Coordinates of N, CA and C in Angstrom, one line a residue:
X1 N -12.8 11.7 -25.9 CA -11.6 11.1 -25.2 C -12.0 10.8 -23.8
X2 N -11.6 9.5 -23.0 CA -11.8 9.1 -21.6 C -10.2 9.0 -21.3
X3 N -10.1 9.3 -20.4 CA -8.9 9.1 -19.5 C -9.2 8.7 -17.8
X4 N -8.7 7.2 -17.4 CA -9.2 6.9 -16.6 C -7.8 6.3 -15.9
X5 N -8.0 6.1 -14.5 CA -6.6 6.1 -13.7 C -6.6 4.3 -13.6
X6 N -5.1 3.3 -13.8 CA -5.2 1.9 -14.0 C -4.3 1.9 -13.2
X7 N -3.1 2.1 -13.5 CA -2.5 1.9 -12.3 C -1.9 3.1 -11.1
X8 N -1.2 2.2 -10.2 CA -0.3 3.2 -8.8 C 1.1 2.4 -8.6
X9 N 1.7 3.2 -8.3 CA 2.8 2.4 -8.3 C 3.7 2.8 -6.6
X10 N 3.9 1.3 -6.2 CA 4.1 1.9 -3.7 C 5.5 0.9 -4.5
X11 N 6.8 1.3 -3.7 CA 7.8 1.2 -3.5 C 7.8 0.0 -1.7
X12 N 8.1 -1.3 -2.1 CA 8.5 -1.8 -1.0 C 9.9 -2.8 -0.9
X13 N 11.0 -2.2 0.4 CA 12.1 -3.6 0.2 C 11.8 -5.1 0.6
X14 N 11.1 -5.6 1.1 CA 10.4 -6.7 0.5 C 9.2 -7.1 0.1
X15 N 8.9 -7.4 -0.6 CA 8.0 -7.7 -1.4 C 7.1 -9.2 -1.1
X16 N 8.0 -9.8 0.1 CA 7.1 -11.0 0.7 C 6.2 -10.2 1.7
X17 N 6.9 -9.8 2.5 CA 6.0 -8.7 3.6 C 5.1 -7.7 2.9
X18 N 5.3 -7.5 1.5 CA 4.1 -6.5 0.9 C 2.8 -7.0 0.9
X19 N 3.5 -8.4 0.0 CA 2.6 -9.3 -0.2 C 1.2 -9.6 0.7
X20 N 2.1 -9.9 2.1 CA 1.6 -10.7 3.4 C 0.6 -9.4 3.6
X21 N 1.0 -8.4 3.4 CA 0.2 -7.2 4.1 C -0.9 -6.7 3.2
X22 N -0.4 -6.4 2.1 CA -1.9 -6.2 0.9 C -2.6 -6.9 0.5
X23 N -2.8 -8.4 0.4 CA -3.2 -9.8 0.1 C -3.7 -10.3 1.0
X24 N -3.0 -11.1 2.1 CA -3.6 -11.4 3.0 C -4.0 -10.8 4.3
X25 N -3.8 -9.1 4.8 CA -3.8 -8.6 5.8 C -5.2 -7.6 5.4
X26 N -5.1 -6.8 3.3 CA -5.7 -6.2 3.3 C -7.0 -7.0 2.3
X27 N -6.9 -8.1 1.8 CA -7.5 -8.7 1.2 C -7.7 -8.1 -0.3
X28 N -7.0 -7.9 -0.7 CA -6.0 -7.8 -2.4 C -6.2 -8.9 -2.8
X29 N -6.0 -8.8 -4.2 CA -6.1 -10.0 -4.8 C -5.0 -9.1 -5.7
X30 N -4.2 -10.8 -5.9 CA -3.2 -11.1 -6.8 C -3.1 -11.4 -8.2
X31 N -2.7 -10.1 -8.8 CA -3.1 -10.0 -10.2 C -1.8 -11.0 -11.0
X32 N -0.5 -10.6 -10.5 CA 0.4 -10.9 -11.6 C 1.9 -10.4 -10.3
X33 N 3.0 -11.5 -11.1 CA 3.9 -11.7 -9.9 C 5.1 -11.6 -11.3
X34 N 6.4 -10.8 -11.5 CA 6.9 -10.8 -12.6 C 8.4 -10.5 -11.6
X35 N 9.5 -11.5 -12.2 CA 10.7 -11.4 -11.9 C 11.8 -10.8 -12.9
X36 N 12.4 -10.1 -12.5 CA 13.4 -9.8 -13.4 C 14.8 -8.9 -13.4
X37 N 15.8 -9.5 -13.8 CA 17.1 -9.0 -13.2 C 17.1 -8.7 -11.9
X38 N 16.8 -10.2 -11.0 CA 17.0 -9.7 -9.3 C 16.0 -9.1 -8.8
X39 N 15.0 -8.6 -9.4 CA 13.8 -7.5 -8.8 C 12.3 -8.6 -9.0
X40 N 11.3 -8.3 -8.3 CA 10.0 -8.7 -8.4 C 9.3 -7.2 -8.3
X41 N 8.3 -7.4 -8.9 CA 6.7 -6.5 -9.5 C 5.8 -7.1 -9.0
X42 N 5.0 -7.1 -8.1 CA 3.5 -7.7 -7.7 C 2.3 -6.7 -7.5
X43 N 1.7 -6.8 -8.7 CA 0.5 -6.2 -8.8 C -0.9 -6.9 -8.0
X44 N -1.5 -6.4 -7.7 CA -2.9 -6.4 -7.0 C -3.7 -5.5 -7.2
X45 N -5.3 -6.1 -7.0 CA -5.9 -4.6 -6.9 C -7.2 -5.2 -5.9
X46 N -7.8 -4.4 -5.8 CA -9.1 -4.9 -5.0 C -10.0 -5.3 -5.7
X47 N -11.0 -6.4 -5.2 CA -11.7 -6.5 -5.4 C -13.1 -6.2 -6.1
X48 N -13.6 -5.3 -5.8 CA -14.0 -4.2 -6.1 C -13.7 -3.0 -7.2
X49 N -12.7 -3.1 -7.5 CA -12.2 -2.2 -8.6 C -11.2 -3.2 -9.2
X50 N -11.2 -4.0 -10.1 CA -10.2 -4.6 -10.6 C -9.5 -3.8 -11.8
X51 N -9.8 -3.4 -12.3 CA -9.7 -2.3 -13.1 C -8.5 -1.5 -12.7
X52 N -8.2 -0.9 -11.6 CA -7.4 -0.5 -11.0 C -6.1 -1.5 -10.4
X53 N -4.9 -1.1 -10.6 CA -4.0 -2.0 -10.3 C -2.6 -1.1 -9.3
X54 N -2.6 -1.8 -7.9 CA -1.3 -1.2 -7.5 C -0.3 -2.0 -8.1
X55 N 0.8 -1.6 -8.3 CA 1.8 -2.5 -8.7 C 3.3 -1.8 -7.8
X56 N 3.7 -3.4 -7.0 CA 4.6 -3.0 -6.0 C 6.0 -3.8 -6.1
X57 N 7.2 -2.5 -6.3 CA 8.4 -3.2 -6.7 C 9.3 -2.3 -5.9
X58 N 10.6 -2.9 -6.2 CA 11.7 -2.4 -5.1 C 12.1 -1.1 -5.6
X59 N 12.8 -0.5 -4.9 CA 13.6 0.7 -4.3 C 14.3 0.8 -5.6
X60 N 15.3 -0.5 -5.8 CA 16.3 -0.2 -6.6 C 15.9 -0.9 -7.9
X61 N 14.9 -1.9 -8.0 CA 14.4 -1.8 -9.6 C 14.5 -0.9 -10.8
X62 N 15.5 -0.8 -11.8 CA 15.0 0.2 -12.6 C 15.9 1.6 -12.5
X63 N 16.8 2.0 -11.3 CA 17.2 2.8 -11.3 C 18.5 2.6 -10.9
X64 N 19.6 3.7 -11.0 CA 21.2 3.7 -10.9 C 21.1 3.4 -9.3
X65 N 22.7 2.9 -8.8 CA 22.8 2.6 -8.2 C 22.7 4.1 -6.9
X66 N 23.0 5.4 -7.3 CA 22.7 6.1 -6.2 C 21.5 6.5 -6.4
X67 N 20.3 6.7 -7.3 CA 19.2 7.1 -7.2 C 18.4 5.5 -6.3
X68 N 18.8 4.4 -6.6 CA 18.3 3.4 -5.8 C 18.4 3.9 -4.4
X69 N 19.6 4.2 -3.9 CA 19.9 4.1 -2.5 C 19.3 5.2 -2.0
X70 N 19.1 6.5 -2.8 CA 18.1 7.8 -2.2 C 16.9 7.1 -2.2
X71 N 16.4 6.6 -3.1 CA 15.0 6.3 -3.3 C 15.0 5.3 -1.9
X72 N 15.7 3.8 -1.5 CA 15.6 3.4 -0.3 C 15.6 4.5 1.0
X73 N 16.7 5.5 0.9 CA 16.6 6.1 2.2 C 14.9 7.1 2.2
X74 N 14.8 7.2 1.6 CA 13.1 7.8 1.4 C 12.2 6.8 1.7
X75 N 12.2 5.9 1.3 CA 11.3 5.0 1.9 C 11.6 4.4 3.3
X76 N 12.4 4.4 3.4 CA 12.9 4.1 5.2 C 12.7 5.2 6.0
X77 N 13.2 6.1 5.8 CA 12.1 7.6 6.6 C 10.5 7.3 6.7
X78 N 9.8 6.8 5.6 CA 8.4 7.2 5.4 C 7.9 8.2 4.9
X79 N 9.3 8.6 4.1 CA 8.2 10.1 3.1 C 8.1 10.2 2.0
X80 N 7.5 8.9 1.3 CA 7.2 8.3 -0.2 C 5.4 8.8 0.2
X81 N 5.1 9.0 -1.0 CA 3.8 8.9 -0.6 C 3.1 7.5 -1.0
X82 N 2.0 7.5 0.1 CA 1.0 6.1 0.2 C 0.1 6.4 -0.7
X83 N -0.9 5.3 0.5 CA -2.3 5.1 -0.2 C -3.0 5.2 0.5
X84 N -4.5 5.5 -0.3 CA -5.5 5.8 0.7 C -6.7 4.9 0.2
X85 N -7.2 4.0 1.4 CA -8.4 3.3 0.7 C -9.6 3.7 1.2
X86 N -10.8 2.8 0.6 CA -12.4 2.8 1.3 C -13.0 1.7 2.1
X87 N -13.4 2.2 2.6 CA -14.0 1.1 3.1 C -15.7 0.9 3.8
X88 N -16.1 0.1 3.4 CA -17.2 0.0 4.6 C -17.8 -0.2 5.9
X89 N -16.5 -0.8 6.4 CA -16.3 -1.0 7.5 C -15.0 -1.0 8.2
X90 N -14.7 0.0 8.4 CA -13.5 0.9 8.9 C -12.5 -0.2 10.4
X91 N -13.7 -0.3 11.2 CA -13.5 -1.2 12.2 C -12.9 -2.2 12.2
X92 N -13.7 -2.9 11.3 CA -13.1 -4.7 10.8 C -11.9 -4.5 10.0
X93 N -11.9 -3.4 9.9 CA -10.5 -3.1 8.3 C -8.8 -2.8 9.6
X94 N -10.2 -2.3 10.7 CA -8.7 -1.6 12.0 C -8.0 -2.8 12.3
X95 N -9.4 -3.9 13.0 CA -9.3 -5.3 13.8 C -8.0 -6.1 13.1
X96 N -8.4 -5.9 11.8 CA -7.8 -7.1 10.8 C -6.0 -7.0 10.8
X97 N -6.1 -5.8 10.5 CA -4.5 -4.7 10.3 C -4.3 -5.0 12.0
X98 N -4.8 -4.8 12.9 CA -3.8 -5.2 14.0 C -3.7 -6.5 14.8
X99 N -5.1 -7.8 13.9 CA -4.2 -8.5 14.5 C -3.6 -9.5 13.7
X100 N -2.9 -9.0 12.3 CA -2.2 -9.5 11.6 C -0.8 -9.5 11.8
X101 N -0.6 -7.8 13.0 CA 0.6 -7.3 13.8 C 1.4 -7.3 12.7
X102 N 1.5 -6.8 11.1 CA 2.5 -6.6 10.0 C 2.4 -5.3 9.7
X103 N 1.4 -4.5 10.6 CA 1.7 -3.1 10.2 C 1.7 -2.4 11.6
X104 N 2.6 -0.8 11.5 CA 2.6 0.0 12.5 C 1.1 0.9 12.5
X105 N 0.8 0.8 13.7 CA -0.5 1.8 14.1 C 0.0 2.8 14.4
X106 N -0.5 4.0 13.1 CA -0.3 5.1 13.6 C -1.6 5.9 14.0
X107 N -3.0 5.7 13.5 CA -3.7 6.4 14.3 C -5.1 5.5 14.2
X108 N -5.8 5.2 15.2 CA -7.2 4.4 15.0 C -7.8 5.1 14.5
X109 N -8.9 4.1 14.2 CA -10.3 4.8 13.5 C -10.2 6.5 14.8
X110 N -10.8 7.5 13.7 CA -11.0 8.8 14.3 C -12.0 9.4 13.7
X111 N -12.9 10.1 13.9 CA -13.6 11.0 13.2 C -12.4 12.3 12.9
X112 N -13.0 12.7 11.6 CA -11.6 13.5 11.2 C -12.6 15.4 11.3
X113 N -12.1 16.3 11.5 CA -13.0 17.6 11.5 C -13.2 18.0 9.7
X114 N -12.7 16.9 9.5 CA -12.9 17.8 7.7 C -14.5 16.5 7.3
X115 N -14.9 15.7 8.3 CA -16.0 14.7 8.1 C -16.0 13.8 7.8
X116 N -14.5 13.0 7.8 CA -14.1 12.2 7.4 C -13.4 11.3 8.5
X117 N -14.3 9.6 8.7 CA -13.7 9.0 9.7 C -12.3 8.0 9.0
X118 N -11.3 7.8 9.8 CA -10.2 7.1 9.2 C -9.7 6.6 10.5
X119 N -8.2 5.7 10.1 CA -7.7 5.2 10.6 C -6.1 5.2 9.5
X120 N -5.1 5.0 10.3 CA -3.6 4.8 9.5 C -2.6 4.1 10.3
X121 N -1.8 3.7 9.2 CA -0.7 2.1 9.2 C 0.4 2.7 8.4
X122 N 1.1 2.3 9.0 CA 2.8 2.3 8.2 C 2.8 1.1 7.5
X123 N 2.9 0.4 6.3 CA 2.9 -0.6 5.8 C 3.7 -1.2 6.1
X124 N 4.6 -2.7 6.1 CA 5.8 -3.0 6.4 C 7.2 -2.4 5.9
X125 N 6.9 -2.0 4.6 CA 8.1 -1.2 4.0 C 8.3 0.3 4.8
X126 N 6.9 0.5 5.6 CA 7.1 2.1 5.7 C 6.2 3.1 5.0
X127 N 5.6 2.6 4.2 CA 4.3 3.5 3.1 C 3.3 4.0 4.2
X128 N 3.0 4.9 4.0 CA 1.4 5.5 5.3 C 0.6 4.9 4.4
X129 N -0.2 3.9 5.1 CA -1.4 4.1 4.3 C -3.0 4.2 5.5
X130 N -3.8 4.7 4.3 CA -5.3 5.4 5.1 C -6.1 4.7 5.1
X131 N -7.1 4.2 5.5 CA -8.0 3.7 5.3 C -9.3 4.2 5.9
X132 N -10.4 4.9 4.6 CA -11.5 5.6 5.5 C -12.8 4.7 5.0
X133 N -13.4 5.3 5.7 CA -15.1 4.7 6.1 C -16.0 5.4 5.2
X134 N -16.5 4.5 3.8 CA -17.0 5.2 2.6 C -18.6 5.8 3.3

């Protein structure tokens, strides 16, 4: 038996600003775009791993009307959990993300004490995401 990880699933309230920011800010590619009862799904994955798929939909997709509105105020805080990517070039990945100005800089490239250099963004919906230096 193999068991291998396909998809992830990031929570965003718009899904054009997702778009703008994992596609064209993080250079995602666009797998599949699905509308339904009012809600959109847009999956992407990298390049590099197609195999793997985020797939990113609303707050209130799917769920009652007050688990929607918890699940929004959790994402509006920022305490959903993100993502964390690789990269090879950490710098160009920093440059790109700030001067597309669609995400919050929360911390530049850093060498980290556990040996690990990174950098992190608030996504436009609010997701942390990481991005380290493979």
């Amino acid at each position: 038996m193999t068991i291998s990880l396909s998809h992830v699933h990031l929570l965003a309230d718009d899904p054009d600003a997702a778009l703008a920011f994992y596609r064209d800010t993080l250079g995602l590619e666009l797998r599949s775009e699905v509308e339904n009862d009012g809600f959109r799904w847009i999956t992407l994955s990298t390049p590099d791993q197609p195999e793997i798929e985020i797939v990113i939909s609303q707050p209130r997709a799917g769920h009652s009307e007050e688990d929607g509105a918890a699940i929004e105020a959790l994402l509006a805080k920022g305490e959903l959990p993100g993502l964390l990517f690789r990269t090879d070039d950490l710098d160009g990945a920093f440059e790109r993300v700030r001067a597309a100005g669609n995400a919050e800089i929360v911390q530049e490239p850093t060498d980290q004490f556990w040996g690990v250099r990174d950098a992190a963004f608030r996504d436009p919906a609010g997701n942390m995401v990481r991005i380290s230096q493979a």
